[in-house]
Amino acid sequence: MDNFLQINNGQAIKRSSIPCLPFPRFAELLDAFVKNDGFIVQFFAHVEDGRNKLVAVVRNNQLYVAATEVGETFPSLTASSSSKFHMFEREIAEQYGITPVDHPWLKMVRYHANYRQAADVFGNDYRQDIPGNYQYFQVEGDSVHEVAVGPVHAGIIEPGHFRFQCAGEEVFSLEIQLGYQHRGIERMLTQVPMKRLSIICEGIAGDTSIGHNLCCCQALEALTGLAVDPGAQVVRCIALELERLANHIGDLGALSGDVAFNPPAAYFGRLRGEFLNLLQVLCGNRFGKSLVLPGGISQIMGEEQAKIIEDKLKELEPEISHVCDLLFSAHTVQARFENTGTVSTKMAEDLGLVGYSGRASGLPYDARVAFPTEAYGALHANRNEMVNGDVYSRASVRREEIMHSMHLIKSLVNRAGEVSAKRTMHEISLEPDSFVVTVNEAWRGEVSHCLLTDKGGRIERYKIKDPSFHNWTGLAMALRNQEISDFPLCNKSFNLSYCGFDL
Amino acid sequence: MLKIIRNRYEQGCKTSNYPQEPIALYKRFRGLPKINGDCDPATVGQCAAICPQDAILCEERKIDLGKCTFCGRCENVGDGAFVTFSQDFAMGTSSREALLCDGTLPALAEHAKKHFKKLFGRSLQLRQVSAGGCNSCEADTNVLNTPFFDLSRFGIDFVASPRHADGIHVTGPVSKNMKAALIATYEAVPAPKVVIASGACSISGGPFYGSPEIIGDLGSIVPVDLYIPGCPPHPLTTLHALLNFFK
C-alpha cells in the first residue's frame, strides 16, 4: 500500500496530501488490496476544479486513502475485481453521471438526478413522481412466478420495494429496490448553516441517531481542533451502547414474533422501551437526539442520571437474561432459526458485510476495537462464538452483544465522577482544504462520514455511509433458495435501515 | 413450559393505567414549551438565531411546534429566560395554525369534529404510511402496540391494508419518491376518512425542510385532520392525541 496514504480515524489532513494516482495504478492497488482481506469504507466521486475525481477510503487493520481522476467513464472495478465495489459504483453513476463501464448490474440506487446535470446514466426522466420505470431482473421458466412487495408494506415500517422470483415457495432471486426515502441529505449538508448539521445527521437514521451524529461531530471536531473532555466521551459511549441495546432487544422481540412465539416478543418489546427511556433520562429524547454536539454533549450526566441508569441495569439484566434463555432454548425457535438465511463466510467477505451480520458469518471486524474513538480504547472487546451465518447466528451475536453492552455501561457509569460540562451549539469555522473520515461502530455496524472542505472552509462534499449500504446485498443473497415464508425472519435478523441507505 | 411460566411471573402485568392515572415523564423530557412573553428581545433573538429549525417567531414571541424538533437549544442558550420545556406531552392539534404556540394549545377535545367521534369513537383502524423521514416516528408508533401502552384496549389498531382502514397516519417529510405511493394509499381508504400528520417531518419537513427532494408539508397534498408534533412524538403524545380526538 505504498501509494496509499495511511490515515487515522477522525484526524483531519490536507487535501493536497491525498495521493492522486493514475487510474490503472489506482485500480491495480485497490484490486490487490480487496483481494487480500481489505475492505472498502468509502468510495465516492466529487468534482474538483471541474474534473471528476474518485476517492477511496479502505481498511484492513489500518485506514488508507487515495484518489484518482476519471473522465465521463471508467472501467468498472466490480467487473474486474470484486463485488465489494458493486453498490459504490452504482452510487457514483447516479450521483455524478460517471459510468463504470462493464458494471454487471448497473442500476439506479435512489432515483434522483445527478449533481452535475450530466446526462443520466440510466436514461431516467426525473420529472416523474415515482421510482419504478425499471425492468426488474427476470428468471424464466414455466413454474416461475413473481412476488412484488412494497413500497407500502403491511406493518408500520419504512418504504422499499422487494421483487421475488420464485418457484412455489423457493426463492431464486430477490431484488431489493430502495430510494423511496431519498431526502437529498448529502447535498443538503453542504448547503445549510452549521447549526443544522447535527439535527440532520440525527435524521439520517433515527435508530442510529447517536451513531451518525457522533460521526458528524467527530469530523467537525477534527476540522476545528475542538477537544472533547473525557467525561463527555464517557457519556457518548454510554449513549451509543444504550442505542445498541434498545435496537438489539427490539429485534430479538421482532424475531420471536416472526416465529409466532409471542411471550418473548411482548417482553422484549417492553424491555426495549426501558432503554429508550434511559436515553431520555440522559438527554430528554428517546432516540438520543440533541445529545451529541460538536465539542461535547448538550446535557451533563450527573450523579442522579448515573444512578438511574445503574439501578435500571441492575433491575433489567436478570430479566433480559431470562427472556433470552426462554427464546433461545425453545426447540420450535431453534428449528426455525437454524440453517435459515445462511450467508457463508466467503460470501460475507465478497460482499464486505459489516456489523453483527458480518460477525455472525465469521468476519470479526468491530470498529470499536479496530479504530476506537471516545472512551472505547480502554474497554473490553466482545468476541462471538456462533459464526454459521444463519438467522440463529445473527440472533446469538445480538444476545452476546446485549450482555456485553450492559457490562460496558456498568463499567462506564462507575466513571461518573468525570462529569462533563454541558455545551451549547455555536458557530465554528472549519479548516480549509481539508479531508477527514470518521468511523464508528453503531449498532448495525460500521458508520462512516467523510468531509472535504474547500478553500474557504466550507463543506464541499459530505459523504455518508450507513452499514446498510453493504448489508442489503447480504439479505438478498441470504434469501437465495430459501422459502419465501422465511423472508420476514431473514429480514428481521438483518434489520437493515431503509432511510440510512436512502440518504 | 416452566420457563414460560417463570418469565410470565417475573414480567407480571406492565400495562399502564393511562389515561385513568396520569403518567409523569422524567424531568429532562421536553414537552409543551412555556414561553416568557416579557423576555427581552435580545434573548429572543439569540434563541431564534440558534434554533436549527428556524421555528421561533421573534415578533409574535411564539414557537412553531410544527417545525420544532424539541432539541432544547433555545432553553440552553437563554438559560430558560425565553423558553423552558414542560413535561406536558399533550400537544396534538386539529389545525396547523394552532401549532404556532405561545405556550398554550387549544383543548383538542373541543375541536374534535363530532362526526369523527360518532363514526370512529368505538373502533378506529389506521393505515400507517412512512413517507421518508428517519424511522424514529415509525418506531415510536410501533411502541404503542407493546404491553405498556397496549393501544388495542382503546379499540384503535394499525392495519395492513388501506381498504380496511378509516384513515391514514403519515410520518416523514413525504419524499418525492413516496408521493405517488402516499396518494394511492390515501385514495384506497374508503370515505369518510381521516388523515393524521405525525411528527415535525410530515407537518413541515422537519430537519429536512428546504430540501428539493421532499414535499415537506403533508397538508399541501391531502387534507389533514390531526397534527401530532414532535421529533419523534413521544408515544404518549400520540396516544393522548388519538384518544382526545376520537374518543
mmCIF file of N, CA, C and O in Angstrom, chain A residues 345-405:
data_model
loop_
_atom_site.group_PDB
_atom_site.id
_atom_site.type_symbol
_atom_site.label_atom_id
_atom_site.label_comp_id
_atom_site.label_asym_id
_atom_site.label_seq_id
_atom_site.Cartn_x
_atom_site.Cartn_y
_atom_site.Cartn_z
ATOM 1 N N THR A 345 -19.112 -17.484 5.055
ATOM 2 C CA THR A 345 -18.012 -16.554 5.315
ATOM 3 C C THR A 345 -17.474 -15.986 4.005
ATOM 4 O O THR A 345 -17.193 -14.789 3.904
ATOM 5 N N LYS A 346 -17.382 -16.840 3.002
ATOM 6 C CA LYS A 346 -16.839 -16.396 1.712
ATOM 7 C C LYS A 346 -17.733 -15.326 1.106
ATOM 8 O O LYS A 346 -17.276 -14.281 0.641
ATOM 9 N N MET A 347 -19.039 -15.586 1.140
ATOM 10 C CA MET A 347 -19.991 -14.620 0.594
ATOM 11 C C MET A 347 -19.922 -13.304 1.376
ATOM 12 O O MET A 347 -19.908 -12.220 0.799
ATOM 13 N N ALA A 348 -19.864 -13.410 2.697
ATOM 14 C CA ALA A 348 -19.805 -12.212 3.530
ATOM 15 C C ALA A 348 -18.562 -11.403 3.209
ATOM 16 O O ALA A 348 -18.597 -10.162 3.148
ATOM 17 N N GLU A 349 -17.475 -12.090 2.964
ATOM 18 C CA GLU A 349 -16.216 -11.428 2.624
ATOM 19 C C GLU A 349 -16.321 -10.757 1.262
ATOM 20 O O GLU A 349 -15.920 -9.607 1.085
ATOM 21 N N ASP A 350 -16.875 -11.501 0.294
ATOM 22 C CA ASP A 350 -17.007 -10.959 -1.059
ATOM 23 C C ASP A 350 -17.848 -9.686 -1.073
ATOM 24 O O ASP A 350 -17.603 -8.766 -1.841
ATOM 25 N N LEU A 351 -18.891 -9.683 -0.236
ATOM 26 C CA LEU A 351 -19.786 -8.521 -0.232
ATOM 27 C C LEU A 351 -19.308 -7.439 0.725
ATOM 28 O O LEU A 351 -19.795 -6.322 0.702
ATOM 29 N N GLY A 352 -18.379 -7.789 1.605
ATOM 30 C CA GLY A 352 -17.878 -6.821 2.577
ATOM 31 C C GLY A 352 -18.895 -6.490 3.647
ATOM 32 O O GLY A 352 -19.092 -5.328 3.994
ATOM 33 N N LEU A 353 -19.564 -7.509 4.180
ATOM 34 C CA LEU A 353 -20.557 -7.267 5.221
ATOM 35 C C LEU A 353 -19.891 -6.698 6.478
ATOM 36 O O LEU A 353 -18.755 -7.014 6.786
ATOM 37 N N VAL A 354 -20.645 -5.878 7.206
ATOM 38 C CA VAL A 354 -20.120 -5.282 8.439
ATOM 39 C C VAL A 354 -21.105 -5.521 9.578
ATOM 40 O O VAL A 354 -22.234 -5.951 9.360
ATOM 41 N N GLY A 355 -20.651 -5.201 10.786
ATOM 42 C CA GLY A 355 -21.518 -5.281 11.956
ATOM 43 C C GLY A 355 -21.850 -6.706 12.344
ATOM 44 O O GLY A 355 -21.143 -7.643 11.982
ATOM 45 N N TYR A 356 -22.987 -6.885 13.059
ATOM 46 C CA TYR A 356 -23.324 -8.235 13.516
ATOM 47 C C TYR A 356 -23.602 -9.173 12.360
ATOM 48 O O TYR A 356 -23.390 -10.376 12.473
ATOM 49 N N SER A 357 -24.060 -8.643 11.224
ATOM 50 C CA SER A 357 -24.297 -9.510 10.065
ATOM 51 C C SER A 357 -22.988 -10.121 9.599
ATOM 52 O O SER A 357 -22.937 -11.290 9.220
ATOM 53 N N GLY A 358 -21.916 -9.327 9.608
ATOM 54 C CA GLY A 358 -20.603 -9.838 9.243
ATOM 55 C C GLY A 358 -20.055 -10.766 10.319
ATOM 56 O O GLY A 358 -19.541 -11.839 10.027
ATOM 57 N N ARG A 359 -20.194 -10.337 11.581
ATOM 58 C CA ARG A 359 -19.632 -11.139 12.677
ATOM 59 C C ARG A 359 -20.300 -12.504 12.760
ATOM 60 O O ARG A 359 -19.645 -13.506 13.052
ATOM 61 N N ALA A 360 -21.612 -12.557 12.466
ATOM 62 C CA ALA A 360 -22.319 -13.844 12.511
ATOM 63 C C ALA A 360 -21.832 -14.766 11.401
ATOM 64 O O ALA A 360 -22.020 -15.971 11.461
ATOM 65 N N SER A 361 -21.214 -14.183 10.356
ATOM 66 C CA SER A 361 -20.675 -15.009 9.266
ATOM 67 C C SER A 361 -19.175 -15.205 9.399
ATOM 68 O O SER A 361 -18.513 -15.652 8.467
ATOM 69 N N GLY A 362 -18.626 -14.780 10.521
ATOM 70 C CA GLY A 362 -17.209 -15.049 10.758
ATOM 71 C C GLY A 362 -16.252 -13.931 10.400
ATOM 72 O O GLY A 362 -15.048 -14.153 10.299
ATOM 73 N N LEU A 363 -16.778 -12.711 10.178
ATOM 74 C CA LEU A 363 -15.875 -11.572 9.972
ATOM 75 C C LEU A 363 -15.838 -10.776 11.274
ATOM 76 O O LEU A 363 -16.775 -10.068 11.593
ATOM 77 N N PRO A 364 -14.763 -10.891 12.047
ATOM 78 C CA PRO A 364 -14.784 -10.358 13.417
ATOM 79 C C PRO A 364 -14.726 -8.826 13.524
ATOM 80 O O PRO A 364 -14.794 -8.303 14.624
ATOM 81 N N TYR A 365 -14.624 -8.123 12.406
ATOM 82 C CA TYR A 365 -14.400 -6.669 12.456
ATOM 83 C C TYR A 365 -15.405 -5.933 13.346
ATOM 84 O O TYR A 365 -16.616 -6.074 13.189
ATOM 85 N N ASP A 366 -14.873 -5.153 14.261
ATOM 86 C CA ASP A 366 -15.675 -4.299 15.123
ATOM 87 C C ASP A 366 -14.923 -2.972 15.212
ATOM 88 O O ASP A 366 -13.803 -2.917 15.736
ATOM 89 N N ALA A 367 -15.518 -1.904 14.709
ATOM 90 C CA ALA A 367 -14.816 -0.621 14.648
ATOM 91 C C ALA A 367 -14.452 -0.107 16.043
ATOM 92 O O ALA A 367 -13.514 0.657 16.203
ATOM 93 N N ARG A 368 -15.208 -0.556 17.053
ATOM 94 C CA ARG A 368 -14.876 -0.115 18.414
ATOM 95 C C ARG A 368 -13.506 -0.642 18.834
ATOM 96 O O ARG A 368 -12.828 -0.061 19.667
ATOM 97 N N VAL A 369 -13.123 -1.789 18.245
ATOM 98 C CA VAL A 369 -11.840 -2.392 18.581
ATOM 99 C C VAL A 369 -10.761 -1.951 17.591
ATOM 100 O O VAL A 369 -9.650 -1.592 17.974
ATOM 101 N N ALA A 370 -11.114 -1.950 16.297
ATOM 102 C CA ALA A 370 -10.119 -1.664 15.267
ATOM 103 C C ALA A 370 -9.727 -0.186 15.238
ATOM 104 O O ALA A 370 -8.551 0.156 15.112
ATOM 105 N N PHE A 371 -10.729 0.695 15.326
ATOM 106 C CA PHE A 371 -10.449 2.137 15.250
ATOM 107 C C PHE A 371 -11.158 2.868 16.385
ATOM 108 O O PHE A 371 -12.077 3.648 16.150
ATOM 109 N N PRO A 372 -10.757 2.591 17.641
ATOM 110 C CA PRO A 372 -11.547 3.105 18.775
ATOM 111 C C PRO A 372 -11.594 4.635 18.832
ATOM 112 O O PRO A 372 -10.599 5.304 18.555
ATOM 113 N N THR A 373 -12.785 5.133 19.156
ATOM 114 C CA THR A 373 -12.963 6.573 19.381
ATOM 115 C C THR A 373 -13.433 6.749 20.816
ATOM 116 O O THR A 373 -13.650 5.773 21.529
ATOM 117 N N GLU A 374 -13.636 7.978 21.204
ATOM 118 C CA GLU A 374 -14.180 8.317 22.526
ATOM 119 C C GLU A 374 -13.486 7.509 23.625
ATOM 120 O O GLU A 374 -12.273 7.515 23.684
ATOM 121 N N ALA A 375 -14.268 6.762 24.446
ATOM 122 C CA ALA A 375 -13.646 6.040 25.554
ATOM 123 C C ALA A 375 -13.432 4.560 25.244
ATOM 124 O O ALA A 375 -13.105 3.779 26.128
ATOM 125 N N TYR A 376 -13.610 4.146 23.981
ATOM 126 C CA TYR A 376 -13.585 2.719 23.658
ATOM 127 C C TYR A 376 -12.205 2.089 23.763
ATOM 128 O O TYR A 376 -12.083 0.884 23.945
ATOM 129 N N GLY A 377 -11.160 2.914 23.611
ATOM 130 C CA GLY A 377 -9.805 2.379 23.616
ATOM 131 C C GLY A 377 -9.506 1.548 24.858
ATOM 132 O O GLY A 377 -8.765 0.569 24.802
ATOM 133 N N ALA A 378 -10.117 1.933 25.984
ATOM 134 C CA ALA A 378 -9.794 1.263 27.248
ATOM 135 C C ALA A 378 -10.818 0.200 27.627
ATOM 136 O O ALA A 378 -10.775 -0.333 28.722
ATOM 137 N N LEU A 379 -11.752 -0.097 26.732
ATOM 138 C CA LEU A 379 -12.827 -1.035 27.095
ATOM 139 C C LEU A 379 -12.597 -2.419 26.505
ATOM 140 O O LEU A 379 -11.887 -2.578 25.517
ATOM 141 N N HIS A 380 -13.260 -3.400 27.116
ATOM 142 C CA HIS A 380 -13.139 -4.779 26.641
ATOM 143 C C HIS A 380 -13.858 -4.965 25.316
ATOM 144 O O HIS A 380 -14.885 -4.355 25.061
ATOM 145 N N ALA A 381 -13.333 -5.872 24.512
ATOM 146 C CA ALA A 381 -13.998 -6.210 23.256
ATOM 147 C C ALA A 381 -14.936 -7.392 23.490
ATOM 148 O O ALA A 381 -14.795 -8.118 24.462
ATOM 149 N N ASN A 382 -15.882 -7.546 22.579
ATOM 150 C CA ASN A 382 -16.759 -8.712 22.614
ATOM 151 C C ASN A 382 -16.314 -9.674 21.517
ATOM 152 O O ASN A 382 -15.919 -9.250 20.435
ATOM 153 N N ARG A 383 -16.347 -10.967 21.827
ATOM 154 C CA ARG A 383 -15.990 -11.945 20.800
ATOM 155 C C ARG A 383 -17.130 -12.942 20.714
ATOM 156 O O ARG A 383 -17.526 -13.514 21.720
ATOM 157 N N ASN A 384 -17.674 -13.113 19.528
ATOM 158 C CA ASN A 384 -18.815 -14.029 19.427
ATOM 159 C C ASN A 384 -18.383 -15.408 18.967
ATOM 160 O O ASN A 384 -17.424 -15.552 18.202
ATOM 161 N N GLU A 385 -19.108 -16.411 19.452
ATOM 162 C CA GLU A 385 -18.725 -17.797 19.190
ATOM 163 C C GLU A 385 -19.450 -18.360 17.969
ATOM 164 O O GLU A 385 -18.916 -19.141 17.211
ATOM 165 N N MET A 386 -20.692 -17.947 17.803
ATOM 166 C CA MET A 386 -21.544 -18.568 16.786
ATOM 167 C C MET A 386 -21.329 -17.873 15.435
ATOM 168 O O MET A 386 -21.658 -16.708 15.292
ATOM 169 N N VAL A 387 -20.744 -18.573 14.466
ATOM 170 C CA VAL A 387 -20.412 -17.928 13.192
ATOM 171 C C VAL A 387 -20.912 -18.732 11.986
ATOM 172 O O VAL A 387 -20.240 -18.837 10.970
ATOM 173 N N ASN A 388 -22.115 -19.296 12.097
ATOM 174 C CA ASN A 388 -22.633 -20.087 10.977
ATOM 175 C C ASN A 388 -23.297 -19.251 9.890
ATOM 176 O O ASN A 388 -23.664 -19.764 8.847
ATOM 177 N N GLY A 389 -23.501 -17.975 10.167
ATOM 178 C CA GLY A 389 -24.057 -17.090 9.147
ATOM 179 C C GLY A 389 -25.555 -17.212 8.963
ATOM 180 O O GLY A 389 -26.117 -16.612 8.050
ATOM 181 N N ASP A 390 -26.235 -17.989 9.811
ATOM 182 C CA ASP A 390 -27.695 -18.122 9.658
ATOM 183 C C ASP A 390 -28.429 -17.200 10.633
ATOM 184 O O ASP A 390 -27.803 -16.435 11.376
ATOM 185 N N VAL A 391 -29.754 -17.272 10.609
ATOM 186 C CA VAL A 391 -30.557 -16.425 11.486
ATOM 187 C C VAL A 391 -30.167 -16.673 12.946
ATOM 188 O O VAL A 391 -30.054 -15.743 13.741
ATOM 189 N N TYR A 392 -29.933 -17.941 13.260
ATOM 190 C CA TYR A 392 -29.575 -18.281 14.641
ATOM 191 C C TYR A 392 -28.281 -17.569 15.061
ATOM 192 O O TYR A 392 -28.190 -17.020 16.158
ATOM 193 N N SER A 393 -27.295 -17.540 14.157
ATOM 194 C CA SER A 393 -26.030 -16.873 14.487
ATOM 195 C C SER A 393 -26.235 -15.372 14.657
ATOM 196 O O SER A 393 -25.700 -14.771 15.582
ATOM 197 N N ARG A 394 -27.015 -14.794 13.754
ATOM 198 C CA ARG A 394 -27.227 -13.339 13.864
ATOM 199 C C ARG A 394 -27.973 -13.007 15.156
ATOM 200 O O ARG A 394 -27.685 -12.005 15.806
ATOM 201 N N ALA A 395 -28.920 -13.861 15.532
ATOM 202 C CA ALA A 395 -29.630 -13.627 16.790
ATOM 203 C C ALA A 395 -28.687 -13.825 17.979
ATOM 204 O O ALA A 395 -28.715 -13.048 18.936
ATOM 205 N N SER A 396 -27.820 -14.858 17.889
ATOM 206 C CA SER A 396 -26.890 -15.124 19.001
ATOM 207 C C SER A 396 -25.905 -13.977 19.204
ATOM 208 O O SER A 396 -25.582 -13.623 20.326
ATOM 209 N N VAL A 397 -25.404 -13.437 18.083
ATOM 210 C CA VAL A 397 -24.478 -12.305 18.210
ATOM 211 C C VAL A 397 -25.169 -11.166 18.954
ATOM 212 O O VAL A 397 -24.592 -10.520 19.824
ATOM 213 N N ARG A 398 -26.434 -10.947 18.609
ATOM 214 C CA ARG A 398 -27.166 -9.863 19.271
ATOM 215 C C ARG A 398 -27.254 -10.131 20.775
ATOM 216 O O ARG A 398 -27.084 -9.250 21.589
ATOM 217 N N ARG A 399 -27.574 -11.385 21.109
ATOM 218 C CA ARG A 399 -27.711 -11.726 22.520
ATOM 219 C C ARG A 399 -26.399 -11.454 23.266
ATOM 220 O O ARG A 399 -26.380 -10.861 24.336
ATOM 221 N N GLU A 400 -25.276 -11.881 22.659
ATOM 222 C CA GLU A 400 -23.980 -11.658 23.301
ATOM 223 C C GLU A 400 -23.673 -10.174 23.411
ATOM 224 O O GLU A 400 -23.146 -9.701 24.414
ATOM 225 N N GLU A 401 -24.021 -9.433 22.360
ATOM 226 C CA GLU A 401 -23.726 -8.000 22.386
ATOM 227 C C GLU A 401 -24.584 -7.262 23.399
ATOM 228 O O GLU A 401 -24.165 -6.248 23.961
ATOM 229 N N ILE A 402 -25.789 -7.758 23.625
ATOM 230 C CA ILE A 402 -26.651 -7.148 24.642
ATOM 231 C C ILE A 402 -25.972 -7.261 26.006
ATOM 232 O O ILE A 402 -25.831 -6.281 26.740
ATOM 233 N N MET A 403 -25.504 -8.472 26.317
ATOM 234 C CA MET A 403 -24.852 -8.694 27.613
ATOM 235 C C MET A 403 -23.564 -7.865 27.711
ATOM 236 O O MET A 403 -23.263 -7.271 28.738
ATOM 237 N N HIS A 404 -22.827 -7.828 26.612
ATOM 238 C CA HIS A 404 -21.566 -7.084 26.572
ATOM 239 C C HIS A 404 -21.806 -5.587 26.764
ATOM 240 O O HIS A 404 -21.115 -4.925 27.540
ATOM 241 N N SER A 405 -22.824 -5.060 26.093
ATOM 242 C CA SER A 405 -23.111 -3.622 26.202
ATOM 243 C C SER A 405 -23.504 -3.245 27.622
ATOM 244 O O SER A 405 -23.105 -2.194 28.124
#
